[in-house]
Amino acid sequence: MCPSSPSGRPGFRFPACVSGSAEAVGGGRMVLIKEFRVVLPISVEEYQVGQLFSVAEASKDNTGGGEGIEVLKNEPYERDGEKGQYTHKIYYLQSKVPGFVKMLAPEGSLVVHEKAWNAYPYCRTSKPNEYMKDDFFIKIETWHKPDLGDQENVHCLDAETWKDVEVVNIDIADRSQVSEDDYKPNEDPATFRSEKTGRGPLNQDWKVGAFRLHVCCLHSGDFHLSR
């Protein structure tokens, strides 16, 4: 059963998951949907504070000089009974890609707009590319729920769509899910200990009896591939 929010979206009290599916449709168009389920050792309320801090830090560290992030709008919104914060950002990715990509990429192709509606614990984000227009679009929907990621179809997709969704369970304490090239010891959540809360480090059975947050994120990518 899908609980409903004021906007008709799935219910309100929750922690971390992500899901995905891939579907090919006519005209060279491909739709990918994945759901990633991530369990965290914090509460839904604590995660909201961390999320706001992380977004502010990322914007501060990547703003200026024609690169990074440009914030166009950051304002409250209310629509169809849903209230939250709306942001419109532009990501300039020239410095984030290899040199040969920058040489080959047409002007404007490395600029991505992000429009986000944060009605926590439900959030949705769209990432169009003005250069590629309808040929590229990413939509992200997120539910934050206080469980272990055991709710199925939290976004209430229709049966035809849900059957193609690929669910990916991510264990933040499992090193095998991270490649050696990407692993950074100082960013490993499994080895961190919070002196204030007494949580951590995380062992293999850390989810059992943990003060937990389960965040459910639905990532939907819609790509139109020109022939």
Short mmCIF file of C-alpha atoms in Angstrom, two decimals:
data_model
loop_
_atom_site.label_atom_id
_atom_site.label_comp_id
_atom_site.label_asym_id
_atom_site.label_seq_id
_atom_site.Cartn_x
_atom_site.Cartn_y
_atom_site.Cartn_z
CA MET A 1 0.00 0.00 0.00
CA CYS A 2 1.33 3.45 -0.89
CA PRO A 3 0.67 6.14 1.75
CA SER A 4 -0.03 9.56 0.29
CA SER A 5 1.42 13.00 0.90
CA PRO A 6 -0.57 16.23 0.30
CA SER A 7 0.49 16.07 -3.34
CA GLY A 8 -0.58 12.46 -3.76
CA ARG A 9 3.00 11.23 -3.42
CA PRO A 10 3.90 8.21 -1.24
CA GLY A 11 3.69 8.73 2.54
CA PHE A 12 5.55 10.81 5.04
CA ARG A 13 7.65 9.29 7.89
CA PHE A 14 10.81 7.56 6.57
CA PRO A 15 14.76 6.52 5.80
CA ALA A 16 17.11 5.42 2.68
CA CYS A 17 16.61 3.43 -0.61
CA VAL A 18 17.37 3.69 -4.37
CA SER A 19 15.81 1.72 -7.33
CA GLY A 20 16.29 1.44 -11.08
CA SER A 21 15.00 -0.04 -14.33
CA ALA A 22 16.02 0.07 -17.97
CA GLU A 23 13.52 0.11 -20.81
CA ALA A 24 14.04 0.59 -24.55
CA VAL A 25 11.24 2.26 -26.50
CA GLY A 26 10.80 3.19 -30.16
CA GLY A 27 12.74 5.78 -32.09
CA GLY A 28 16.12 5.05 -30.54
CA ARG A 29 14.89 6.26 -27.16
CA MET A 30 15.98 4.51 -23.96
CA VAL A 31 14.57 4.97 -20.47
CA LEU A 32 16.57 3.86 -17.43
CA ILE A 33 15.04 3.66 -13.97
CA LYS A 34 17.02 2.51 -10.94
CA GLU A 35 16.12 2.47 -7.27
CA PHE A 36 19.04 2.66 -4.86
CA ARG A 37 18.30 1.72 -1.25
CA VAL A 38 20.76 3.10 1.30
CA VAL A 39 20.41 2.51 5.05
CA LEU A 40 22.09 5.08 7.31
CA PRO A 41 22.70 5.04 11.11
CA ILE A 42 20.86 8.33 11.69
CA SER A 43 17.27 9.50 11.98
CA VAL A 44 15.16 11.08 9.25
CA GLU A 45 15.33 14.39 11.13
CA GLU A 46 19.13 14.24 11.45
CA TYR A 47 19.51 13.44 7.77
CA GLN A 48 17.61 16.60 6.82
CA VAL A 49 20.09 18.74 8.77
CA GLY A 50 23.02 16.96 7.12
CA GLN A 51 21.46 17.32 3.69
CA LEU A 52 21.02 21.09 4.05
CA PHE A 53 24.61 21.47 5.30
CA SER A 54 26.04 19.36 2.45
CA VAL A 55 24.16 21.30 -0.21
CA ALA A 56 25.33 24.62 1.24
CA GLU A 57 28.95 23.44 1.41
CA ALA A 58 28.91 22.09 -2.15
CA SER A 59 27.51 25.34 -3.48
CA LYS A 60 30.08 27.38 -1.54
CA ASP A 61 33.03 25.27 -2.68
CA ASN A 62 32.02 25.24 -6.35
CA THR A 63 30.88 28.79 -7.00
CA GLY A 64 32.74 31.50 -8.88
CA GLY A 65 35.03 32.02 -11.84
CA GLY A 66 32.53 30.83 -14.42
CA GLU A 67 32.85 27.27 -13.11
CA GLY A 68 31.07 25.15 -10.54
CA ILE A 69 27.52 25.98 -9.42
CA GLU A 70 25.42 29.08 -10.05
CA VAL A 71 22.26 29.49 -7.93
CA LEU A 72 19.51 31.25 -9.90
CA LYS A 73 16.59 30.71 -7.50
CA ASN A 74 16.19 29.61 -3.89
CA GLU A 75 12.67 30.28 -2.65
CA PRO A 76 9.68 28.66 -0.86
CA TYR A 77 7.01 27.05 -3.03
CA GLU A 78 3.49 25.67 -2.57
CA ARG A 79 1.73 23.59 -5.21
CA ASP A 80 -1.14 21.09 -5.04
CA GLY A 81 -0.94 21.02 -1.25
CA GLU A 82 2.81 20.39 -1.28
CA LYS A 83 5.08 22.91 0.48
CA GLY A 84 8.84 23.14 0.38
CA GLN A 85 11.89 24.92 -1.02
CA TYR A 86 12.46 25.37 -4.76
CA THR A 87 15.97 25.83 -6.16
CA HIS A 88 17.23 26.35 -9.70
CA LYS A 89 20.96 25.87 -10.18
CA ILE A 90 23.30 25.70 -13.15
CA TYR A 91 26.24 23.27 -13.09
CA TYR A 92 29.23 24.22 -15.26
CA LEU A 93 31.09 20.97 -15.85
CA GLN A 94 34.04 22.04 -18.02
CA SER A 95 36.54 21.55 -15.20
CA LYS A 96 35.01 18.20 -14.20
CA VAL A 97 35.68 16.31 -17.45
CA PRO A 98 38.90 15.13 -19.18
CA GLY A 99 40.64 17.53 -21.57
CA PHE A 100 39.78 15.56 -24.70
CA VAL A 101 36.08 15.76 -23.78
CA LYS A 102 36.30 19.54 -23.44
CA MET A 103 37.90 19.78 -26.89
CA LEU A 104 35.19 17.66 -28.52
CA ALA A 105 32.16 18.93 -26.60
CA PRO A 106 30.09 21.61 -28.42
CA GLU A 107 29.58 24.93 -26.65
CA GLY A 108 26.85 24.66 -24.04
CA SER A 109 26.86 20.86 -23.89
CA LEU A 110 28.69 20.80 -20.54
CA VAL A 111 26.13 22.99 -18.79
CA VAL A 112 23.37 21.25 -16.82
CA HIS A 113 20.40 22.93 -15.16
CA GLU A 114 19.06 21.47 -11.91
CA LYS A 115 15.55 22.25 -10.70
CA ALA A 116 14.71 20.83 -7.29
CA TRP A 117 11.57 20.78 -5.15
CA ASN A 118 12.48 19.88 -1.57
CA ALA A 119 9.35 18.97 0.43
CA TYR A 120 11.29 16.78 2.86
CA PRO A 121 10.97 13.87 3.46
CA TYR A 122 9.98 13.79 -0.23
CA CYS A 123 12.21 15.51 -2.79
CA ARG A 124 12.32 15.55 -6.57
CA THR A 125 14.94 16.91 -8.94
CA SER A 126 15.10 17.33 -12.71
CA LYS A 127 18.35 17.78 -14.65
CA PRO A 128 17.80 18.86 -18.26
CA ASN A 129 20.58 19.91 -20.61
CA GLU A 130 19.72 23.03 -22.63
CA TYR A 131 22.03 22.01 -25.49
CA MET A 132 20.58 18.51 -25.91
CA LYS A 133 17.03 19.66 -25.09
CA ASP A 134 14.62 16.70 -25.32
CA ASP A 135 17.48 14.28 -26.09
CA PHE A 136 18.68 14.26 -22.48
CA PHE A 137 16.79 14.38 -19.20
CA ILE A 138 17.33 13.00 -15.71
CA LYS A 139 14.67 12.93 -13.01
CA ILE A 140 15.41 11.98 -9.40
CA GLU A 141 12.73 11.30 -6.79
CA THR A 142 13.66 10.64 -3.18
CA TRP A 143 11.80 9.39 -0.13
CA HIS A 144 13.44 9.39 3.31
CA LYS A 145 11.94 6.66 5.51
CA PRO A 146 12.70 5.20 9.00
CA ASP A 147 13.14 1.56 8.02
CA LEU A 148 15.68 -0.86 6.56
CA GLY A 149 14.70 -0.39 2.93
CA ASP A 150 12.19 -3.22 2.95
CA GLN A 151 9.28 -1.31 1.42
CA GLU A 152 8.58 -2.32 -2.16
CA ASN A 153 7.56 0.19 -4.85
CA VAL A 154 7.72 3.14 -2.47
CA HIS A 155 7.11 5.53 -5.38
CA CYS A 156 3.87 3.76 -6.36
CA LEU A 157 4.85 3.05 -9.95
CA ASP A 158 2.36 1.23 -12.14
CA ALA A 159 2.85 -2.53 -12.43
CA GLU A 160 4.18 -2.35 -16.00
CA THR A 161 6.89 0.15 -15.03
CA TRP A 162 7.74 -1.45 -11.68
CA LYS A 163 8.47 -4.87 -13.16
CA ASP A 164 11.43 -3.38 -15.08
CA VAL A 165 12.87 -1.44 -12.14
CA GLU A 166 16.29 -2.63 -10.95
CA VAL A 167 16.64 -2.36 -7.17
CA VAL A 168 20.20 -1.78 -5.92
CA ASN A 169 20.85 -2.23 -2.18
CA ILE A 170 23.87 -0.28 -0.98
CA ASP A 171 25.61 -1.13 2.31
CA ILE A 172 27.77 1.81 3.38
CA ALA A 173 29.95 -0.57 5.46
CA ASP A 174 30.69 -2.94 2.57
CA ARG A 175 34.06 -2.07 0.98
CA SER A 176 33.45 -4.55 -1.86
CA GLN A 177 30.88 -2.14 -3.33
CA VAL A 178 33.57 0.52 -3.87
CA SER A 179 36.35 0.24 -6.43
CA GLU A 180 39.93 0.72 -5.22
CA ASP A 181 40.31 3.76 -7.48
CA ASP A 182 37.33 5.49 -5.84
CA TYR A 183 38.02 4.51 -2.22
CA LYS A 184 39.19 7.29 0.13
CA PRO A 185 39.94 6.18 3.72
CA ASN A 186 39.11 9.62 5.15
CA GLU A 187 35.65 9.45 3.55
CA ASP A 188 34.78 5.89 4.61
CA PRO A 189 31.52 6.07 6.64
CA ALA A 190 32.17 2.63 8.13
CA THR A 191 35.30 3.79 10.00
CA PHE A 192 33.91 7.10 11.28
CA ARG A 193 32.95 7.50 14.93
CA SER A 194 30.75 10.31 16.19
CA GLU A 195 31.98 11.43 19.61
CA LYS A 196 28.74 13.36 20.15
CA THR A 197 26.34 10.46 19.49
CA GLY A 198 28.65 7.50 20.18
CA ARG A 199 27.78 5.91 16.83
CA GLY A 200 30.37 4.11 14.74
CA PRO A 201 32.53 2.58 13.56
CA LEU A 202 30.20 0.19 11.71
CA ASN A 203 30.70 -3.57 11.86
CA GLN A 204 29.21 -6.21 9.58
CA ASP A 205 25.98 -6.40 11.62
CA TRP A 206 25.61 -2.67 12.21
CA LYS A 207 22.02 -2.55 10.92
CA VAL A 208 20.72 -4.86 13.67
CA GLY A 209 19.12 -2.68 16.33
CA ALA A 210 20.70 0.43 14.84
CA PHE A 211 19.20 3.90 15.09
CA ARG A 212 18.60 3.89 11.40
CA LEU A 213 17.56 5.99 8.45
CA HIS A 214 16.50 4.48 5.17
CA VAL A 215 16.51 6.87 2.21
CA CYS A 216 14.62 5.73 -0.86
CA CYS A 217 15.74 7.43 -4.08
CA LEU A 218 14.24 6.82 -7.49
CA HIS A 219 16.62 7.79 -10.31
CA SER A 220 14.98 8.02 -13.71
CA GLY A 221 17.03 8.81 -16.81
CA ASP A 222 15.32 9.47 -20.13
CA PHE A 223 17.69 9.46 -23.12
CA HIS A 224 16.76 10.00 -26.76
CA LEU A 225 19.49 8.64 -29.00
CA SER A 226 19.58 10.19 -32.48
CA ARG A 227 20.00 7.78 -35.34
#
